[in-house]
Structure formats: C-alpha cells, structure tokens
C-alpha positions as CSV (number, residue, x, y, z in Angstrom):
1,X,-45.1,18.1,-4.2
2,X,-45.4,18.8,-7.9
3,X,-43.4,21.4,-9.8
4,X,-46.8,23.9,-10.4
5,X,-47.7,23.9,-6.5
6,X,-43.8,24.5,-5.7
7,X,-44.0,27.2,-8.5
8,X,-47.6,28.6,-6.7
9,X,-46.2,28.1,-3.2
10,X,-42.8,30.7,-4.3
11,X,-45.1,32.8,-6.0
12,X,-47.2,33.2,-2.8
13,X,-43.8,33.4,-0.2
14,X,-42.6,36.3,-2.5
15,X,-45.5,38.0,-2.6
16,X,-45.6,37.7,1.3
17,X,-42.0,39.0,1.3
18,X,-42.3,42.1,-1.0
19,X,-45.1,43.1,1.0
20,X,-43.2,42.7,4.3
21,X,-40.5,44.8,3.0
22,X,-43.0,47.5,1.8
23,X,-44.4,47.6,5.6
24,X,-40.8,48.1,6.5
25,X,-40.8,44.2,8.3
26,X,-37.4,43.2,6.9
27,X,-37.0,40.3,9.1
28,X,-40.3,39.1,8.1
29,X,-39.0,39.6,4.3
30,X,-36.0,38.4,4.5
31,X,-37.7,35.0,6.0
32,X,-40.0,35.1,3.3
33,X,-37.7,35.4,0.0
34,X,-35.6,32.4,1.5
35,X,-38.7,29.8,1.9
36,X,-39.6,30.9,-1.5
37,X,-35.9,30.6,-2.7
38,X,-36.0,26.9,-1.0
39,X,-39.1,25.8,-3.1
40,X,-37.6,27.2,-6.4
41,X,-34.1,25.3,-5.8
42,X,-36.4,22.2,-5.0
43,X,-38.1,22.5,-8.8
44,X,-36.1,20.2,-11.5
45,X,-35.8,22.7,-14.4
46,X,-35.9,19.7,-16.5
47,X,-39.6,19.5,-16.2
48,X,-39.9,23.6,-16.6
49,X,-37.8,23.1,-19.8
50,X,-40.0,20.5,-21.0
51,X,-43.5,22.0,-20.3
52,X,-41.9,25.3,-22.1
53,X,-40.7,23.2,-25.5
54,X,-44.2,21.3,-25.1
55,X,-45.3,25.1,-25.8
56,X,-43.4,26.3,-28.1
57,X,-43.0,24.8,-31.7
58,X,-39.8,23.3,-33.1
59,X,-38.2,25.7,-35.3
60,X,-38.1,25.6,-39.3
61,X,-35.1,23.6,-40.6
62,X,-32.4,25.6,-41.8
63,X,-33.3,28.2,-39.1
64,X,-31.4,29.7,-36.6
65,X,-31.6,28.0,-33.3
66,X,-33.3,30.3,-30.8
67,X,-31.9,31.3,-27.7
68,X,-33.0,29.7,-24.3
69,X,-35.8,31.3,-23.2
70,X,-35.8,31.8,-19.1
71,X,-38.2,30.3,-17.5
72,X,-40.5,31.7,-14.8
73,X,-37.8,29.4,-12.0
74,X,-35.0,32.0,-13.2
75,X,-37.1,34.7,-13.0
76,X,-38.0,34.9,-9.5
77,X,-34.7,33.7,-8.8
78,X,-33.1,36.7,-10.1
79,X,-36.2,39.3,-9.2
80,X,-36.0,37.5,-5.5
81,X,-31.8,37.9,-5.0
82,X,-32.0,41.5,-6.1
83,X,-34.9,42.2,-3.0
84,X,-33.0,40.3,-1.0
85,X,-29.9,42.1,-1.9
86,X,-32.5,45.6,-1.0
87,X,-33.3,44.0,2.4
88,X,-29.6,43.6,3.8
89,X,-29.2,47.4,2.3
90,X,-31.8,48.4,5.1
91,X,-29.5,46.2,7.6
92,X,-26.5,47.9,6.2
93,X,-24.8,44.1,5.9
94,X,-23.4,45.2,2.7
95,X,-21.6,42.1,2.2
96,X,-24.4,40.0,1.8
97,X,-26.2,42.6,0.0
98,X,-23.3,42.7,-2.5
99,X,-23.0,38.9,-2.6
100,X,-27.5,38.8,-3.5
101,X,-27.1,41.4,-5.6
102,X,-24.6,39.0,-7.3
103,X,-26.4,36.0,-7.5
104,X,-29.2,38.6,-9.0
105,X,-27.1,39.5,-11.7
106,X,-25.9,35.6,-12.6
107,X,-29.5,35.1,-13.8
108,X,-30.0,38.4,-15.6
109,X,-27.0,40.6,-16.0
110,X,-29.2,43.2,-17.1
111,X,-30.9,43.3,-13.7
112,X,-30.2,47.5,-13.3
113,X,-31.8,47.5,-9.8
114,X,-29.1,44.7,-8.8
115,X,-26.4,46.4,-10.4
116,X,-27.5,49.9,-8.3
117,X,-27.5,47.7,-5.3
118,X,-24.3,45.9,-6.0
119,X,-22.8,49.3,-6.5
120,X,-24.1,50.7,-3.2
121,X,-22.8,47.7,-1.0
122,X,-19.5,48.5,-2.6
123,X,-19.1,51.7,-2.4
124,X,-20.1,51.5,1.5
125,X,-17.2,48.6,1.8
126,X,-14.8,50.9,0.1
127,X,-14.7,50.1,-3.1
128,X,-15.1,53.3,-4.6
129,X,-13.5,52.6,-8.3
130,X,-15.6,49.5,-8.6
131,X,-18.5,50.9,-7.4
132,X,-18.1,54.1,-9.2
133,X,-17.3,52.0,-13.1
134,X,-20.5,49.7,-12.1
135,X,-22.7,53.1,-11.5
136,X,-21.4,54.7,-14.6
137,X,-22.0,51.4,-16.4
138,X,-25.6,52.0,-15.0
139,X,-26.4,55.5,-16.5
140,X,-24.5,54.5,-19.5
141,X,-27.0,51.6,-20.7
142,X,-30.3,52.8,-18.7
143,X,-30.3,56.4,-19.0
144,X,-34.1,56.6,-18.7
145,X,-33.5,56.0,-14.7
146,X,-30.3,57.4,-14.8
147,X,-31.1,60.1,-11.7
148,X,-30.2,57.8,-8.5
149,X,-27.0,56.3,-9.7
150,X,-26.0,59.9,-10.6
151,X,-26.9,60.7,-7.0
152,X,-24.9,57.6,-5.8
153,X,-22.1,58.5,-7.6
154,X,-21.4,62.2,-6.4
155,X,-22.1,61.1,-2.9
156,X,-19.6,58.4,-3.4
157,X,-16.8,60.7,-5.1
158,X,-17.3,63.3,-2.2
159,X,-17.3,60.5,0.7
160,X,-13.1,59.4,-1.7
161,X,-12.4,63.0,-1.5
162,X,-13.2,63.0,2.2
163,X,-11.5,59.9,3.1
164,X,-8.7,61.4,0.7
165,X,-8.0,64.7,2.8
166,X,-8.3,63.4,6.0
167,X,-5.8,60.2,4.8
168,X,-3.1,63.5,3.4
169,X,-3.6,65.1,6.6
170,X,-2.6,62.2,8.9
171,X,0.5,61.9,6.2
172,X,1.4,65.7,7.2
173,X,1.0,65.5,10.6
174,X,3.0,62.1,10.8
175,X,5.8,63.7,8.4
176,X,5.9,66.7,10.2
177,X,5.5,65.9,14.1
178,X,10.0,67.1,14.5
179,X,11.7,67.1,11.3
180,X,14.6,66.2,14.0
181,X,13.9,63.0,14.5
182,X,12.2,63.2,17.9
183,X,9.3,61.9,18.5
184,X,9.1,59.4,15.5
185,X,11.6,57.0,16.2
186,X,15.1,57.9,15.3
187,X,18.3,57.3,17.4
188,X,20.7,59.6,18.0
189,X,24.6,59.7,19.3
190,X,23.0,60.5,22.9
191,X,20.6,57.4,23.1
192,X,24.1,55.1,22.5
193,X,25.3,54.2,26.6
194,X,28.5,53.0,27.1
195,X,28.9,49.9,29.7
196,X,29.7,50.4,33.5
197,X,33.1,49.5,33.9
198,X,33.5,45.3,35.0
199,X,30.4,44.2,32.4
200,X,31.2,42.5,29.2
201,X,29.9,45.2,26.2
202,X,30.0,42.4,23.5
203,X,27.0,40.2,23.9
204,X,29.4,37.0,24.3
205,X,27.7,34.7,27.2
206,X,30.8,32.9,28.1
C-alpha cells in the first residue's frame, strides 16, 4: 500500500471515529482512532518529507533556515491522541487518558484541548497541584477559551479543600480518641504481668 492510500485510509478511520464519539459510540471510536493510528505509524515520513520539500522551494542563500514544517502524518497524530485522550475521559480511565493526552501534546505542545484533558485526568488521579499549574498555564496563554479550565479549576480547588477537611478531621479524631493513652496503643504499668512462680521470666531456653 502506498503512502497517499495509507494517508486516505487514516483520514477515512478518523473521520469514522469522530463521528462515533459524537453519537456517543465510544467503543466504536476508540476502535476507530487506533486503525487509523496503525496506518499513520505504517507511513515512512521520509517520503512525506520529500513530497513536502518537492513543494516547497529551497530557500535564498544567506537566509535563515526555516523551521520544519509538520506534515499532515503529525497532524492527525496529535489531533487523533487528544480524541483519544477525550474518549477514555467518558470511560473515566484517566490514566490512559492522561497518557493520549501526552502523546497529544509531544506532537504539538500547543494542543490546548490536550492540555485541558491532561489536566482533567490529573486532577481526578489526585494530582491537584499539577493539574491546577497545567489549567492555569491554559487560561494564561489561551484566554479566548479560557471559561472551562476556570470551571475545572474551582471544581478541583473545592474537591483539595474537601479532601483537606475530611483528611484534618480523621487527624482530630485519631489524636483525640483518650488523651490517656487508651485506646491507641500505649502500655501502661498495669499491662506489665509478672511470671507464675516455677517459670523462667528471662527468655533463656536452656
């Protein structure tokens, strides 16, 4: 199979998939993205390099070299991880949600959509700090959609305080069961037995 019908036969599995997940059919999408993922992996990205410089002309000497354009391989790869990285959200398997959103943001690390989802999975594993800099990071450099990581991030702040009062609270109740000592593990003069008389006391075997 040539490069262009593994490129047309992605193109056509993602479409598939992205439709699935609209209908709600995650298994179905999830299916989907990963036959598409399997064709792009099976593309040498020599010969998409090489149709690309075939395209585009040399630049002038003395110019700066350009920077590595993407090719269309890298971007359904990254467009593809991040709706994968969506779909395990609906399963609530945030670790592979976290771990798409990832391999989202390796081919574009401005992906914001992976970078909300990356945040979510962590947040839900409790990583709250991490999650919370990565959502703040978000409304920092796309203000424009700033609104659901805003919403992300107070519902993630209350869930810490939450998970904050009720951890205190255990701490209370553990410290204060019987300042005494009773109860949590402390011995006493009275739990001390002396031996019957005829048994040896000293642990000796002989």
């Amino acid at each position: 199979m040539d490069t262009e019908t593994k490129l047309q036969t992605a193109r056509v599995n993602k479409a598939k998939a992205d439709e699935a997940f609209k209908q709600g059919d995650v298994k179905a999408a999830l299916l989907s993205y990963h036959t598409a993922l399997m064709y792009l992996k099976g593309i040498n990205k020599q010969d998409v390099s090489g149709a690309m410089a075939a395209n585009n002309p040399a630049p002038a000497e003395g110019a700066a070299e350009p920077v590595t354009p993407k090719t269309e391989v890298d971007e359904l790869l990254d467009k593809i991880y991040s709706n994968q990285a969506a779909c395990h959200i609906k399963n609530q398997n945030w670790q592979r949600a976290w771990e798409t959103a990832d391999q989202a943001l390796a081919k574009n690390e401005t992906n914001y959509k992976a970078m909300f989802r990356k945040a979510k999975a962590l947040g839900e594993l409790g990583y709250f700090e991490r999650a919370e800099r990565l959502l703040e990071d978000i409304i920092s450099k796309n203000p424009t959609d700033a609104a659901p990581s805003q919403a992300e991030l107070a519902r993630l702040r209350a869930l810490d305080k939450q998970r904050e009062k009720k951890t205190n609270n255990k701490m209370k109740g553990f410290l204060g069961r019987d300042k005494s000592g009773k109860g949590i593990g402390l011995e006493t003069d009275k739990d001390y037995h002396k031996p019957a008389p005829g048994t040896i006391a000293s642990g000796d075997d002989s």
